[in-house]
Coordinates of C-alpha atoms and ligand atoms in Angstrom, one line a residue:
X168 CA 17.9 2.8 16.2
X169 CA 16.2 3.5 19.4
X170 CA 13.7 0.5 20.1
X171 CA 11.9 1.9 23.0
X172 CA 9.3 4.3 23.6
X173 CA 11.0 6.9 21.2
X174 CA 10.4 10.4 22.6
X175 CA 9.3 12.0 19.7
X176 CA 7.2 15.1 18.5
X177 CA 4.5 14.9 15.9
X178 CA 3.5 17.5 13.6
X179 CA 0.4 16.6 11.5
X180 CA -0.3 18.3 8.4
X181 CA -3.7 17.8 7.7
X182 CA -4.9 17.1 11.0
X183 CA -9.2 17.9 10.2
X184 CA -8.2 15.5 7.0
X185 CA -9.5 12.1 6.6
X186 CA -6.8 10.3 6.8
X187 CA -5.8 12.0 10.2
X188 CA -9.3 11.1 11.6
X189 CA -9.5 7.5 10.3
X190 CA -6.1 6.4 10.7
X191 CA -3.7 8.3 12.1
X192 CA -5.7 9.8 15.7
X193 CA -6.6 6.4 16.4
X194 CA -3.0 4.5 15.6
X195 CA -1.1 7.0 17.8
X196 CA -3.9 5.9 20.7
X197 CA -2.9 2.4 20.1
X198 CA 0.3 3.3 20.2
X199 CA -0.3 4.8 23.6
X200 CA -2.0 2.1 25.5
X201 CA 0.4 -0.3 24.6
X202 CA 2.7 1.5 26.4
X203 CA 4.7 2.2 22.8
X204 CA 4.9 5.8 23.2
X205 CA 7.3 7.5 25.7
X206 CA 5.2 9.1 28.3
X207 CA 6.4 12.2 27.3
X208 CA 5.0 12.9 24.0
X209 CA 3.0 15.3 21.7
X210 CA 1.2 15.9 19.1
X211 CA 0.9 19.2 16.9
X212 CA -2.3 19.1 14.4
X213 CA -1.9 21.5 11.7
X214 CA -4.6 22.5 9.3
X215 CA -5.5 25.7 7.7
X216 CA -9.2 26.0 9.4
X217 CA -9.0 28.1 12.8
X218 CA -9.7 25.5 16.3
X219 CA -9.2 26.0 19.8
X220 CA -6.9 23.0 21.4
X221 CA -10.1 22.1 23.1
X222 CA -12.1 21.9 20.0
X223 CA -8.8 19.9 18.3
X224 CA -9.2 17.4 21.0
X225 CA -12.7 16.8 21.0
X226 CA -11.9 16.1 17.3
X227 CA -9.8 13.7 18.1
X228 CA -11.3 11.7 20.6
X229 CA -14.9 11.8 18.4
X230 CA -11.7 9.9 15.6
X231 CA -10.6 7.5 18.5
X232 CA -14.2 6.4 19.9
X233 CA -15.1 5.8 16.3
X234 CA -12.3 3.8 15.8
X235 CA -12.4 1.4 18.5
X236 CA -16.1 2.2 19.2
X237 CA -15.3 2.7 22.9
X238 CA -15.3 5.4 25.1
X239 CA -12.2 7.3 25.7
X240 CA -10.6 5.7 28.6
X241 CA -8.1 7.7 29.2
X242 CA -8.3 11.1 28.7
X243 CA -5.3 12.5 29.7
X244 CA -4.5 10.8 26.1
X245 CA -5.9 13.7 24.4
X246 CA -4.6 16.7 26.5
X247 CA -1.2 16.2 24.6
X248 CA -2.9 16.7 21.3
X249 CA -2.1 20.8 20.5
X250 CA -3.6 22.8 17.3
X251 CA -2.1 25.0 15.3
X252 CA -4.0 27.0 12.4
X253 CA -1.5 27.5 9.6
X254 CA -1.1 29.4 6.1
X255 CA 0.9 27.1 4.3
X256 CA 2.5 30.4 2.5
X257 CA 2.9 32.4 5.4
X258 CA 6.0 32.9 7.5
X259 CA 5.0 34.1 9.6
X260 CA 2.5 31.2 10.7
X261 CA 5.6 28.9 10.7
X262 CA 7.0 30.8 13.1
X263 CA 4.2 31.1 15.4
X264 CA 4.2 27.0 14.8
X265 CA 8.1 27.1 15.8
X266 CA 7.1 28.9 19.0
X267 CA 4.7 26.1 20.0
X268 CA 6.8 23.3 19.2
X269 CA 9.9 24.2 21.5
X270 CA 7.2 25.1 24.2
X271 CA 6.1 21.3 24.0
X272 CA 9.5 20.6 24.0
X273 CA 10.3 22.0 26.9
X274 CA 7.2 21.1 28.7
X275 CA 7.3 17.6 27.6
X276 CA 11.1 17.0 27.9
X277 CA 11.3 16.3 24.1
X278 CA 14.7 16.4 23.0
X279 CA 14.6 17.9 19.6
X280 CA 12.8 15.1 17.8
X281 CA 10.4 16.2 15.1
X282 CA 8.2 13.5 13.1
X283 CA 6.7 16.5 10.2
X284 CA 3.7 14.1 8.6
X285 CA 2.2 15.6 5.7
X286 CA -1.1 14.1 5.2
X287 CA -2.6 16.4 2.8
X288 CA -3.0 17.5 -1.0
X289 CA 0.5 17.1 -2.5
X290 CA 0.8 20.1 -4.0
X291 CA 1.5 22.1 -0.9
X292 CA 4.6 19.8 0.2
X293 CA 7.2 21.8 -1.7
X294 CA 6.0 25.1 -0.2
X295 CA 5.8 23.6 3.2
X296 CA 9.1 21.2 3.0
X297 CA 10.8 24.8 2.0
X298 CA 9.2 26.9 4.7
X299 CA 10.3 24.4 7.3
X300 CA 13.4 24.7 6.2
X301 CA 13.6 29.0 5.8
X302 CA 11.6 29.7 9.1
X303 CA 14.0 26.9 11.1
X304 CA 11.6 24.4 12.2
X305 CA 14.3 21.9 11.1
X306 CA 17.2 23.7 12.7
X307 CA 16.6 21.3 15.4
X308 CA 18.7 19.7 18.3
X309 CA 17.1 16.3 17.9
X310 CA 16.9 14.0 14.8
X311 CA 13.7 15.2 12.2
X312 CA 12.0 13.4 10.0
X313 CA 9.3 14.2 7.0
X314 CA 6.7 11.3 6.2
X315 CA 5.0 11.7 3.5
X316 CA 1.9 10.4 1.8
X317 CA 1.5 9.6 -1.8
X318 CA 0.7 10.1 -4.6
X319 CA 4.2 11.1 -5.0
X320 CA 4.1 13.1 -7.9
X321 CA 1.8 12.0 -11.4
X322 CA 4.7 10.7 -13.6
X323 CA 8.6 10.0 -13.1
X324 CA 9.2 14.0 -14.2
X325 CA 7.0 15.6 -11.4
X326 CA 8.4 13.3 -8.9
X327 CA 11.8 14.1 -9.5
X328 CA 10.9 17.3 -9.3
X329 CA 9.1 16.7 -6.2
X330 CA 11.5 14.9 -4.9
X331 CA 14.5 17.6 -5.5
X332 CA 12.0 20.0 -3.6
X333 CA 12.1 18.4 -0.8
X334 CA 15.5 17.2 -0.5
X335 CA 16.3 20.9 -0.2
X336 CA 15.1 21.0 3.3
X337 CA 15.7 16.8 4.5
X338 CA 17.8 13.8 3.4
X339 CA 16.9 11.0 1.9
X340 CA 17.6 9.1 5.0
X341 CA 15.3 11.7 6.9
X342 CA 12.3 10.8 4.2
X343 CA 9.4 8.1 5.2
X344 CA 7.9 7.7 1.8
X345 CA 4.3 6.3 3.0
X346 CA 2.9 2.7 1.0
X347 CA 0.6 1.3 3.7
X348 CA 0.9 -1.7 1.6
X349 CA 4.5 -2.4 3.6
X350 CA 2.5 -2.0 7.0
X351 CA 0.6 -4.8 6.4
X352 CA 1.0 -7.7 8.7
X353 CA 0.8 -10.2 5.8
X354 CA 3.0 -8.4 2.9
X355 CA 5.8 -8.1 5.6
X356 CA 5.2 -11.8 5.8
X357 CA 6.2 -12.4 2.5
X358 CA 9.7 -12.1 3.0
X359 CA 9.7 -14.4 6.2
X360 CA 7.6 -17.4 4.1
X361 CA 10.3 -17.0 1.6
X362 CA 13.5 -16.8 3.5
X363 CA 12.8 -19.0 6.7
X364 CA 11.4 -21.9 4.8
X365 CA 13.7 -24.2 3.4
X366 CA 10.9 -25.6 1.3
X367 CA 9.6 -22.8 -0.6
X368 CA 13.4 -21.3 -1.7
X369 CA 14.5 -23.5 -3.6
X370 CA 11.2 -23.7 -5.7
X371 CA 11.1 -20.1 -6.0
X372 CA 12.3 -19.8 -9.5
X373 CA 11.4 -20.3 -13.4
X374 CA 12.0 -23.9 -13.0
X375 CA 9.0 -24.5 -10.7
X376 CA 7.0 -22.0 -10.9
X377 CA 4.4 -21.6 -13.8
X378 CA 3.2 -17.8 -12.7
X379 CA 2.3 -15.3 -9.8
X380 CA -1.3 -13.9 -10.0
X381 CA -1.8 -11.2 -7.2
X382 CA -5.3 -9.5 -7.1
X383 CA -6.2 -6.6 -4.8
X384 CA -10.1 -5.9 -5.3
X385 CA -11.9 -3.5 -3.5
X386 CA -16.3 -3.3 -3.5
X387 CA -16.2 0.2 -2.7
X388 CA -16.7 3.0 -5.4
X389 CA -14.3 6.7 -5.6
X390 CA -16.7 7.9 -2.3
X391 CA -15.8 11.2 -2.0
X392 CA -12.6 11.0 -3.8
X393 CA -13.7 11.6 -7.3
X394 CA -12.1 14.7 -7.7
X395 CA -8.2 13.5 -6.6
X396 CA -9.3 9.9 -8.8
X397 CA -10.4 11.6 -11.6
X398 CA -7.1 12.5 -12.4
X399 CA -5.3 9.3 -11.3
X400 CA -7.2 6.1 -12.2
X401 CA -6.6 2.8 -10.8
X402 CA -2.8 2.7 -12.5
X403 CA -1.5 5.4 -10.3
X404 CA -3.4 5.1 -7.5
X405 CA -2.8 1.1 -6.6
X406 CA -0.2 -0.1 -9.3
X407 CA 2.5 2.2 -9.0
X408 CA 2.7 2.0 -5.2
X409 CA 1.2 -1.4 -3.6
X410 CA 1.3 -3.7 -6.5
X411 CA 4.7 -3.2 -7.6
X412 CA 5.7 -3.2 -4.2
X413 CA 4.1 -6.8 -3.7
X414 CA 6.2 -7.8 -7.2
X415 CA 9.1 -6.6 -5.6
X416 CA 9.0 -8.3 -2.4
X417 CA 7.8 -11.5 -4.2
X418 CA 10.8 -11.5 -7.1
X419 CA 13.8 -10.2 -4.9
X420 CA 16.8 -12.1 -3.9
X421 CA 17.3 -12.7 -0.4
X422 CA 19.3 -9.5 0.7
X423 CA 22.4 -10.1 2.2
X424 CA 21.2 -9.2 5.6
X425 CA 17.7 -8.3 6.8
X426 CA 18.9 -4.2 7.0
X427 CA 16.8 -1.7 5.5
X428 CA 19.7 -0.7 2.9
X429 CA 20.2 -4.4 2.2
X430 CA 16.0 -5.0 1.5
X431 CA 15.6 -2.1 -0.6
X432 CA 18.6 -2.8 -2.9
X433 CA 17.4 -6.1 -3.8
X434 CA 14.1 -4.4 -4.2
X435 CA 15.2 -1.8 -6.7
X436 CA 17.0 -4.9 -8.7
X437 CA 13.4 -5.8 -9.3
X438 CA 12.2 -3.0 -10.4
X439 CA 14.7 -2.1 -12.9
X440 CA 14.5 -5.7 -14.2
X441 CA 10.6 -5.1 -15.0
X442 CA 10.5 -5.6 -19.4
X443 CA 9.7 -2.4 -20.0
X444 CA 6.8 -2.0 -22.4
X445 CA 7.1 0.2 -25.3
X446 CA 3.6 2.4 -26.5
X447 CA 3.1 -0.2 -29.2
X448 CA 2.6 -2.9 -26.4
X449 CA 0.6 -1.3 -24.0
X450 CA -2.6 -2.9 -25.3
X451 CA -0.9 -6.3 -25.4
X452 CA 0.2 -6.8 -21.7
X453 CA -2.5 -4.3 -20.1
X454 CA -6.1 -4.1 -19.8
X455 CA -8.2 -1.2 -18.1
X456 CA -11.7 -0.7 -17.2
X457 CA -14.4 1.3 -16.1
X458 CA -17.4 0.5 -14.2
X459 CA -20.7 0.8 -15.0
X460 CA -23.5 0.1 -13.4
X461 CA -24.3 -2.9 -11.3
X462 CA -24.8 -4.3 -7.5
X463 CA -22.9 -4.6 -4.9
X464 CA -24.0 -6.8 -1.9
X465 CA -27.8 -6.7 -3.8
X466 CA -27.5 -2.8 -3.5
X467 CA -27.4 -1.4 -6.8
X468 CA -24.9 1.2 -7.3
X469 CA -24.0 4.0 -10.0
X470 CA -21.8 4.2 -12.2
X471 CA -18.2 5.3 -12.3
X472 CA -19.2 8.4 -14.7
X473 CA -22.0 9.3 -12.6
X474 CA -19.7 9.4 -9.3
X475 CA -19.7 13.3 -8.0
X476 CA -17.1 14.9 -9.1
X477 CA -16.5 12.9 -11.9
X478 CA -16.0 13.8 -15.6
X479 CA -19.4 12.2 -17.4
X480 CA -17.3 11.2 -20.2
X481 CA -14.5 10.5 -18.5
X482 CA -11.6 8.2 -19.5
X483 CA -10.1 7.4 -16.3
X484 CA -9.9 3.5 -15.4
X485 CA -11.1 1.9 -12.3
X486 CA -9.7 -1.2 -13.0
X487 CA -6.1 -2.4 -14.3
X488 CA -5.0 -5.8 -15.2
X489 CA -1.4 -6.3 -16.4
X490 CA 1.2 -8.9 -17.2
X491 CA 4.8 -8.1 -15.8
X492 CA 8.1 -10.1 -17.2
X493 CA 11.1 -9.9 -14.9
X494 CA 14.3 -10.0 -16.8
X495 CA 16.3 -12.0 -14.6
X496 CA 17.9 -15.2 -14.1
X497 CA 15.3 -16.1 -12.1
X498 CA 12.3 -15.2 -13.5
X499 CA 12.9 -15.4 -17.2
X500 CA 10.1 -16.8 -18.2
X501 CA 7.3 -16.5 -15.3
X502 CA 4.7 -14.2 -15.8
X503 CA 3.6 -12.2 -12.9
X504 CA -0.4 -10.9 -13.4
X505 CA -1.7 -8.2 -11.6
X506 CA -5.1 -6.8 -11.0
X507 CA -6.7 -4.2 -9.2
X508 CA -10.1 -2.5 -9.5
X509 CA -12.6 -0.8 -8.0
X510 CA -16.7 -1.5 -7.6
X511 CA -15.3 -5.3 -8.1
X512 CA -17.1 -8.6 -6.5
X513 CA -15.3 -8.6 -3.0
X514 CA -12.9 -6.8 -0.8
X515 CA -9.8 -8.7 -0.9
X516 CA -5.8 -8.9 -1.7
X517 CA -4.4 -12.1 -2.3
X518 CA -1.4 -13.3 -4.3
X519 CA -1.5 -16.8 -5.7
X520 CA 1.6 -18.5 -6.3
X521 CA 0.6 -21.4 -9.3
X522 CA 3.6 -24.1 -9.7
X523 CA 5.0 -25.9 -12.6
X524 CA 2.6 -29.5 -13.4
X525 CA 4.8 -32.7 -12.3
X526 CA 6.4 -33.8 -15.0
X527 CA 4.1 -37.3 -15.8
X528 CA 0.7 -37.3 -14.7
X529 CA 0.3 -40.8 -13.5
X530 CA -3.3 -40.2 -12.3
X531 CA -4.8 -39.3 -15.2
X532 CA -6.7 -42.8 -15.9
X533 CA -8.2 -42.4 -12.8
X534 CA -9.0 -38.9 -12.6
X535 CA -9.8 -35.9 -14.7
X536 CA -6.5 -33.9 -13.9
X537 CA -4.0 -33.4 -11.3
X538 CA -4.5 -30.1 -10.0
X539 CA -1.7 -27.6 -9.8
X540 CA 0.3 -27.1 -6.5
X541 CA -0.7 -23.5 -5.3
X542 CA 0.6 -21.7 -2.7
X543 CA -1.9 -18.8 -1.6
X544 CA -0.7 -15.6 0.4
X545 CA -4.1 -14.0 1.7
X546 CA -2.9 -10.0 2.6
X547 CA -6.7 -9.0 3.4
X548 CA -9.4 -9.5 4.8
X549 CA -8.1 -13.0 6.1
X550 CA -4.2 -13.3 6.8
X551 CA -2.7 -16.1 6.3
X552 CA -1.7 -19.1 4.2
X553 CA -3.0 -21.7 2.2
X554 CA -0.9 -24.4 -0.1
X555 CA -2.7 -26.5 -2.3
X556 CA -1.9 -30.3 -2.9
X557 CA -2.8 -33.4 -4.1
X558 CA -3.8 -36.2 -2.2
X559 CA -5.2 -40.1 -2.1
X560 CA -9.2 -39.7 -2.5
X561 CA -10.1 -41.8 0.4
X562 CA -11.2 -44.9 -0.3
X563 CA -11.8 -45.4 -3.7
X564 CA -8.5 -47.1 -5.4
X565 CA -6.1 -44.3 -6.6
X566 CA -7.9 -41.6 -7.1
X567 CA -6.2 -38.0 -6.4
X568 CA -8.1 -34.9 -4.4
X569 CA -6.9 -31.6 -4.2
X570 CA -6.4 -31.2 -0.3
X571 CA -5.3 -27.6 1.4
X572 CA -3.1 -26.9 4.3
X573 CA -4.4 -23.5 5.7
X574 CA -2.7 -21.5 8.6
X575 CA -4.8 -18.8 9.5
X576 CA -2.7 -15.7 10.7
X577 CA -5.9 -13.5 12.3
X578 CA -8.1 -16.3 13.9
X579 CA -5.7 -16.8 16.6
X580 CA -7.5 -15.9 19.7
X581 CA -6.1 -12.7 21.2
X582 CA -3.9 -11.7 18.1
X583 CA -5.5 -8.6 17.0
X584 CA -3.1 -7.5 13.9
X585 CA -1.7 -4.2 14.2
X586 CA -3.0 -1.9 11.9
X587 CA -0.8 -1.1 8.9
X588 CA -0.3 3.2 10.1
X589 CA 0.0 2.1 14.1
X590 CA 3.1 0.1 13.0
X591 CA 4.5 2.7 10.3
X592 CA 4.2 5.5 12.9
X593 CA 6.2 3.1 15.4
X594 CA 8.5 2.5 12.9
X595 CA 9.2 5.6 11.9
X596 CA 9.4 7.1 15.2
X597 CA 12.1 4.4 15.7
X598 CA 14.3 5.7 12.4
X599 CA 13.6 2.4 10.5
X600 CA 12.6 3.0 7.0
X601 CA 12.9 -0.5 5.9
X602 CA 9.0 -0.6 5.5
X603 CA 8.7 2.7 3.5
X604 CA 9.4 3.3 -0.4
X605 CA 13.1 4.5 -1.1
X606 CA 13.5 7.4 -3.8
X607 CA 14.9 4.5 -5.8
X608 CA 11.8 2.4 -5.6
X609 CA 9.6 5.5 -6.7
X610 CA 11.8 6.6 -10.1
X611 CA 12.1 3.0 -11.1
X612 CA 8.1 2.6 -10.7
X613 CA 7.2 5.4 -12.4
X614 CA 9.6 4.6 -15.5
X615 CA 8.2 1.1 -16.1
X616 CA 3.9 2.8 -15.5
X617 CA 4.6 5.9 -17.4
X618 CA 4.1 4.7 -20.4
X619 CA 1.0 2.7 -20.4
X620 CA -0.8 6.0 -18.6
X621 CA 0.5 7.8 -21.8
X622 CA -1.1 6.3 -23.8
X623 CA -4.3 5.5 -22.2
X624 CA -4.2 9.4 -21.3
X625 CA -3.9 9.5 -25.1
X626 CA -6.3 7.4 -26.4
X627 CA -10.1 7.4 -25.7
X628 CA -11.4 3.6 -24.4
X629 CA -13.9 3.2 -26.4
X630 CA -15.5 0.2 -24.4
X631 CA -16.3 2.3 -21.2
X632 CA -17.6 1.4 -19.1
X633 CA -16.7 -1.7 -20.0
X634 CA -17.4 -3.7 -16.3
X635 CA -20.6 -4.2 -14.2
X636 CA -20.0 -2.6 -10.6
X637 CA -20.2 -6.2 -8.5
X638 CA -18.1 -7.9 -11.1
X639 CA -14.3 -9.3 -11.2
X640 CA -13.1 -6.8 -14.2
X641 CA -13.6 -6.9 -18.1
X642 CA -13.8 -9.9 -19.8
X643 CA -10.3 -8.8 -21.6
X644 CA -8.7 -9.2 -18.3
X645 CA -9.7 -13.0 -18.2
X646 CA -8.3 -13.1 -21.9
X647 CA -4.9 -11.9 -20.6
X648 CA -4.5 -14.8 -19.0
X649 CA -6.1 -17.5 -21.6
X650 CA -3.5 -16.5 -24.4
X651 CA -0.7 -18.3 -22.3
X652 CA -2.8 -21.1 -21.1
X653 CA -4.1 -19.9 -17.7
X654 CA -6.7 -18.6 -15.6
X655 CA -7.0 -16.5 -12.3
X656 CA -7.7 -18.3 -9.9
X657 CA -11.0 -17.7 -7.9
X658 CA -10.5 -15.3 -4.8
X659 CA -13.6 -16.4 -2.6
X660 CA -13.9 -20.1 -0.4
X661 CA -12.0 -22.6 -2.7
X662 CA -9.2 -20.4 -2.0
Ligands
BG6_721 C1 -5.0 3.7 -1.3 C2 -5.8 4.1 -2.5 O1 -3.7 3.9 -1.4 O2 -5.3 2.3 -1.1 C3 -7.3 3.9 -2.4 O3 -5.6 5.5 -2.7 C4 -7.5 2.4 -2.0 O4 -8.0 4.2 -3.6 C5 -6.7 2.0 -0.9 O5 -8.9 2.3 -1.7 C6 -6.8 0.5 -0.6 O6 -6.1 0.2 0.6 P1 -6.6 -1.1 1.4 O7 -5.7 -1.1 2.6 O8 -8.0 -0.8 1.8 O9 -6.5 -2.3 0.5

């Protein structure tokens, strides 16, 4: 693995896309002016609409002042920024691409190394995967490499097909499998609370710990995405990808060593030890929702069905709350809840880690209850953490307080956290895929969803829309949790 300003060639698919102009424009600048790039790079934006270079780059410094809601500093950033107007069918368009590439390579003393990142509609990566392949675009001195976004394919059968498309034209090991989750400075912290600590380790197990709640709400409605959500719903587009991928960081083993092969295969373990639940069960561990209705920061807001582009009587959920079993050793035992929504009270993604009572409460003469020891993980908007304990009420005989120890990751001065893509590009660029979603990962996620999206695909919810917009969920989801004794715990200043 090359650590240092990799000299690398990037070919955006998708480049007049939103995800190009939101994220990925203003990720490779950050890249840039910290000196992360080699000086000799390039990047190819591909998109079907006809633009001059000039016009491309414009585009792409309107991305970056928007971003960082500065002025352009440097602008010789943007005169390595080349556009290429492309047929995805045509191949003759690939080969006009091919042309430009080993100009750049020549002219920018780019040894062969081709980063092909498909940030666009997935239907069109089999055609362009293939073309790459026919017209020679990967026929290339350097290393290549394809990252791609998801949703990676709709159900375990179209992503194996999916998948065997594109391993016609690059190996698995050549495949960066986007979650954006993993860029996160706080999930990738997960593992490093876990396996540094000598205090948490050893408690990390069905003996201690009484469950795992991790909640990732968002206040914002479909936007403009109505048409791609439509036919996803909150199950595909969060649970199959980001929350499993926190389970699976949360439950593994430590891996032998900290190598990407070595994370990944005690990841998988995970995810083939999830129960699996049967059609008959779906409505036992899982709830879904829809949302109606409602405010959101005292602004009222429509309803989910009334979004444009969306199917007035549509079925689609915006919200998913489930309970997962691991089958292990470990975790026999431990329930792991998970919820995700849409339109909900606040933006945030935090896991709560809720541990076992003591055994004898000796406190409870002289207080109501001894709370639970909780150890919070807050992934966004705040980073950091926050365990909960008990301690001495001051003054007053032997009373007990809850008490918090908080370590704040983002209010360091002069820490500004990375953005999850800026340090996915870098990694990529460096050949480490420890921080993207192996094949594996994706065929075992699917397997364990695809059943629950059968048969709310095959069943009408009758309840919908069954949450206020500015709300934490349905009331079912809060019932998920009663029948085994417990509640979520409040995301907002307690925690
Ligand atoms: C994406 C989903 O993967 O993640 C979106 O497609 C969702 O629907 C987004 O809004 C949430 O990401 P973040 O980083 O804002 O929590």
């Amino acid at each position: 693995m090359n650590n240092v300003n990799p000299k690398s060639l990037i070919v955006i698919f998708g480049a007049t896309g939103d995800l190009a102009k939101r994220k990925l424009f203003p990720s490779i600048y950050r890249l840039y002016q910290k000196g992360k790039l080699s000086e000799e790079f390039a990047v190819v934006g591909v998109a079907r609409r006809p633009l001059s270079n000039d016009e491309f780059r414009r585009y792409v410094s309107q991305s970056v002042e928007d971003s960082t809601k500065q002025e352009l500093s440097d602008p010789s950033f943007v005169s390595r920024f080349y556009y290429h107007s492309l047929d995805v069918t045509s191949a003759a368009s690939y080969q006009e691409l091919k042309t430009l590439l080993e100009r750049l390579e020549e002219t920018y003393r780019i040894p062969g190394n081709r980063i092909f990142y498909l940030a666009m509609a997935p239907e069109f990566f089999g055609t362009i995967t293939s073309h790459l392949k026919s017209e020679g675009l990967t026929a290339t001195n350097g290393w290549k490499r394809l990252v791609i976004e998801k949703p990676f394919g709709h159900d375990v059968k179209s992503a194996q097909q999916l998948n065997k498309e594109i391993r016609q034209s690059f190996s698995e090991k050549e495949i960066f499998r986007i979650d954006h989750y993993l860029g996160k400075e706080m999930v990738q912290n997960i593992e490093v609370i876990r396996f540094a600590n000598a205090i948490f380790e050893p408690l990390w197990n069905n003996r201690f710990i009484a469950n795992i709640q991790i909640t990732s709400s968002e206040t914002l409605g479909v936007e403009d995405r109505g048409r791609y959500y439509d036919h996803s719903g909150a199950l595909r587009d969060m649970v199959q990808n980001h929350m499993l991928q926190m389970v699976a960081l949360l439950a593994m083993e430590p891996p032998i060593k900290l190598t990407t092969d070595d994370i990944r295969n005690e990841k998988v373990k995970v995810l083939r030890a999830l129960r699996p639940i049967t059609h008959d069960e779906v409505d036992q561990y899982f709830v879904r929702g829809q949302y109606g209705r409602g405010f959101i920061r005292g602004q009222e807001v429509v309803g989910y069905r009334e979004e444009n582009s969306v199917d007035p009587q549509s079925n689609t959920e915006t919200f998913v709350a489930g309970k997962l079993m691991i089958d292990n050793f470990r975790w026999a035992g431990v329930p792991f809840y998970i919820r995700t929504g849409k339109r909900m009270t606040e933006k945030s993604t935090k896991i709560v880690v809720q541990f076992k009572d003591v055994p004898m409460n000796l406190y409870y003469r002289t207080s109501e209850h001894v709370h639970p020891n909780l150890l919070v993980i807050h992934i966004q908007p705040d980073e950091g953490i926050t365990l909960h304990l008990n301690a001495k009420k001051s003054g007053e005989s032997m009373k007990t307080t809850p008490i918090k120890l908080d370590y704040c990751n983002n209010c360091i001065d002069g820490i500004n956290t990375p953005e999850a893509y800026e340090k996915l590009l870098y990694d990529c660029m460096r050949g480490d895929a420890t921080n993207f979603t192996h094949w594996d990962e994706v065929a075992a996620s699917w397997s364990f969803v695809d059943p629950i999206s059968e048969v709310w695909a095959n069943t009408k919810a009758a309840d919908f829309p069954n949450y206020e917009a500015g709300s934490m969920g349905p009331k079912k989801a809060d019932e998920l949790l009663q029948k085994d004794g417990f509640h979520w715990w409040p995301l907002n200043g307690t925690m």
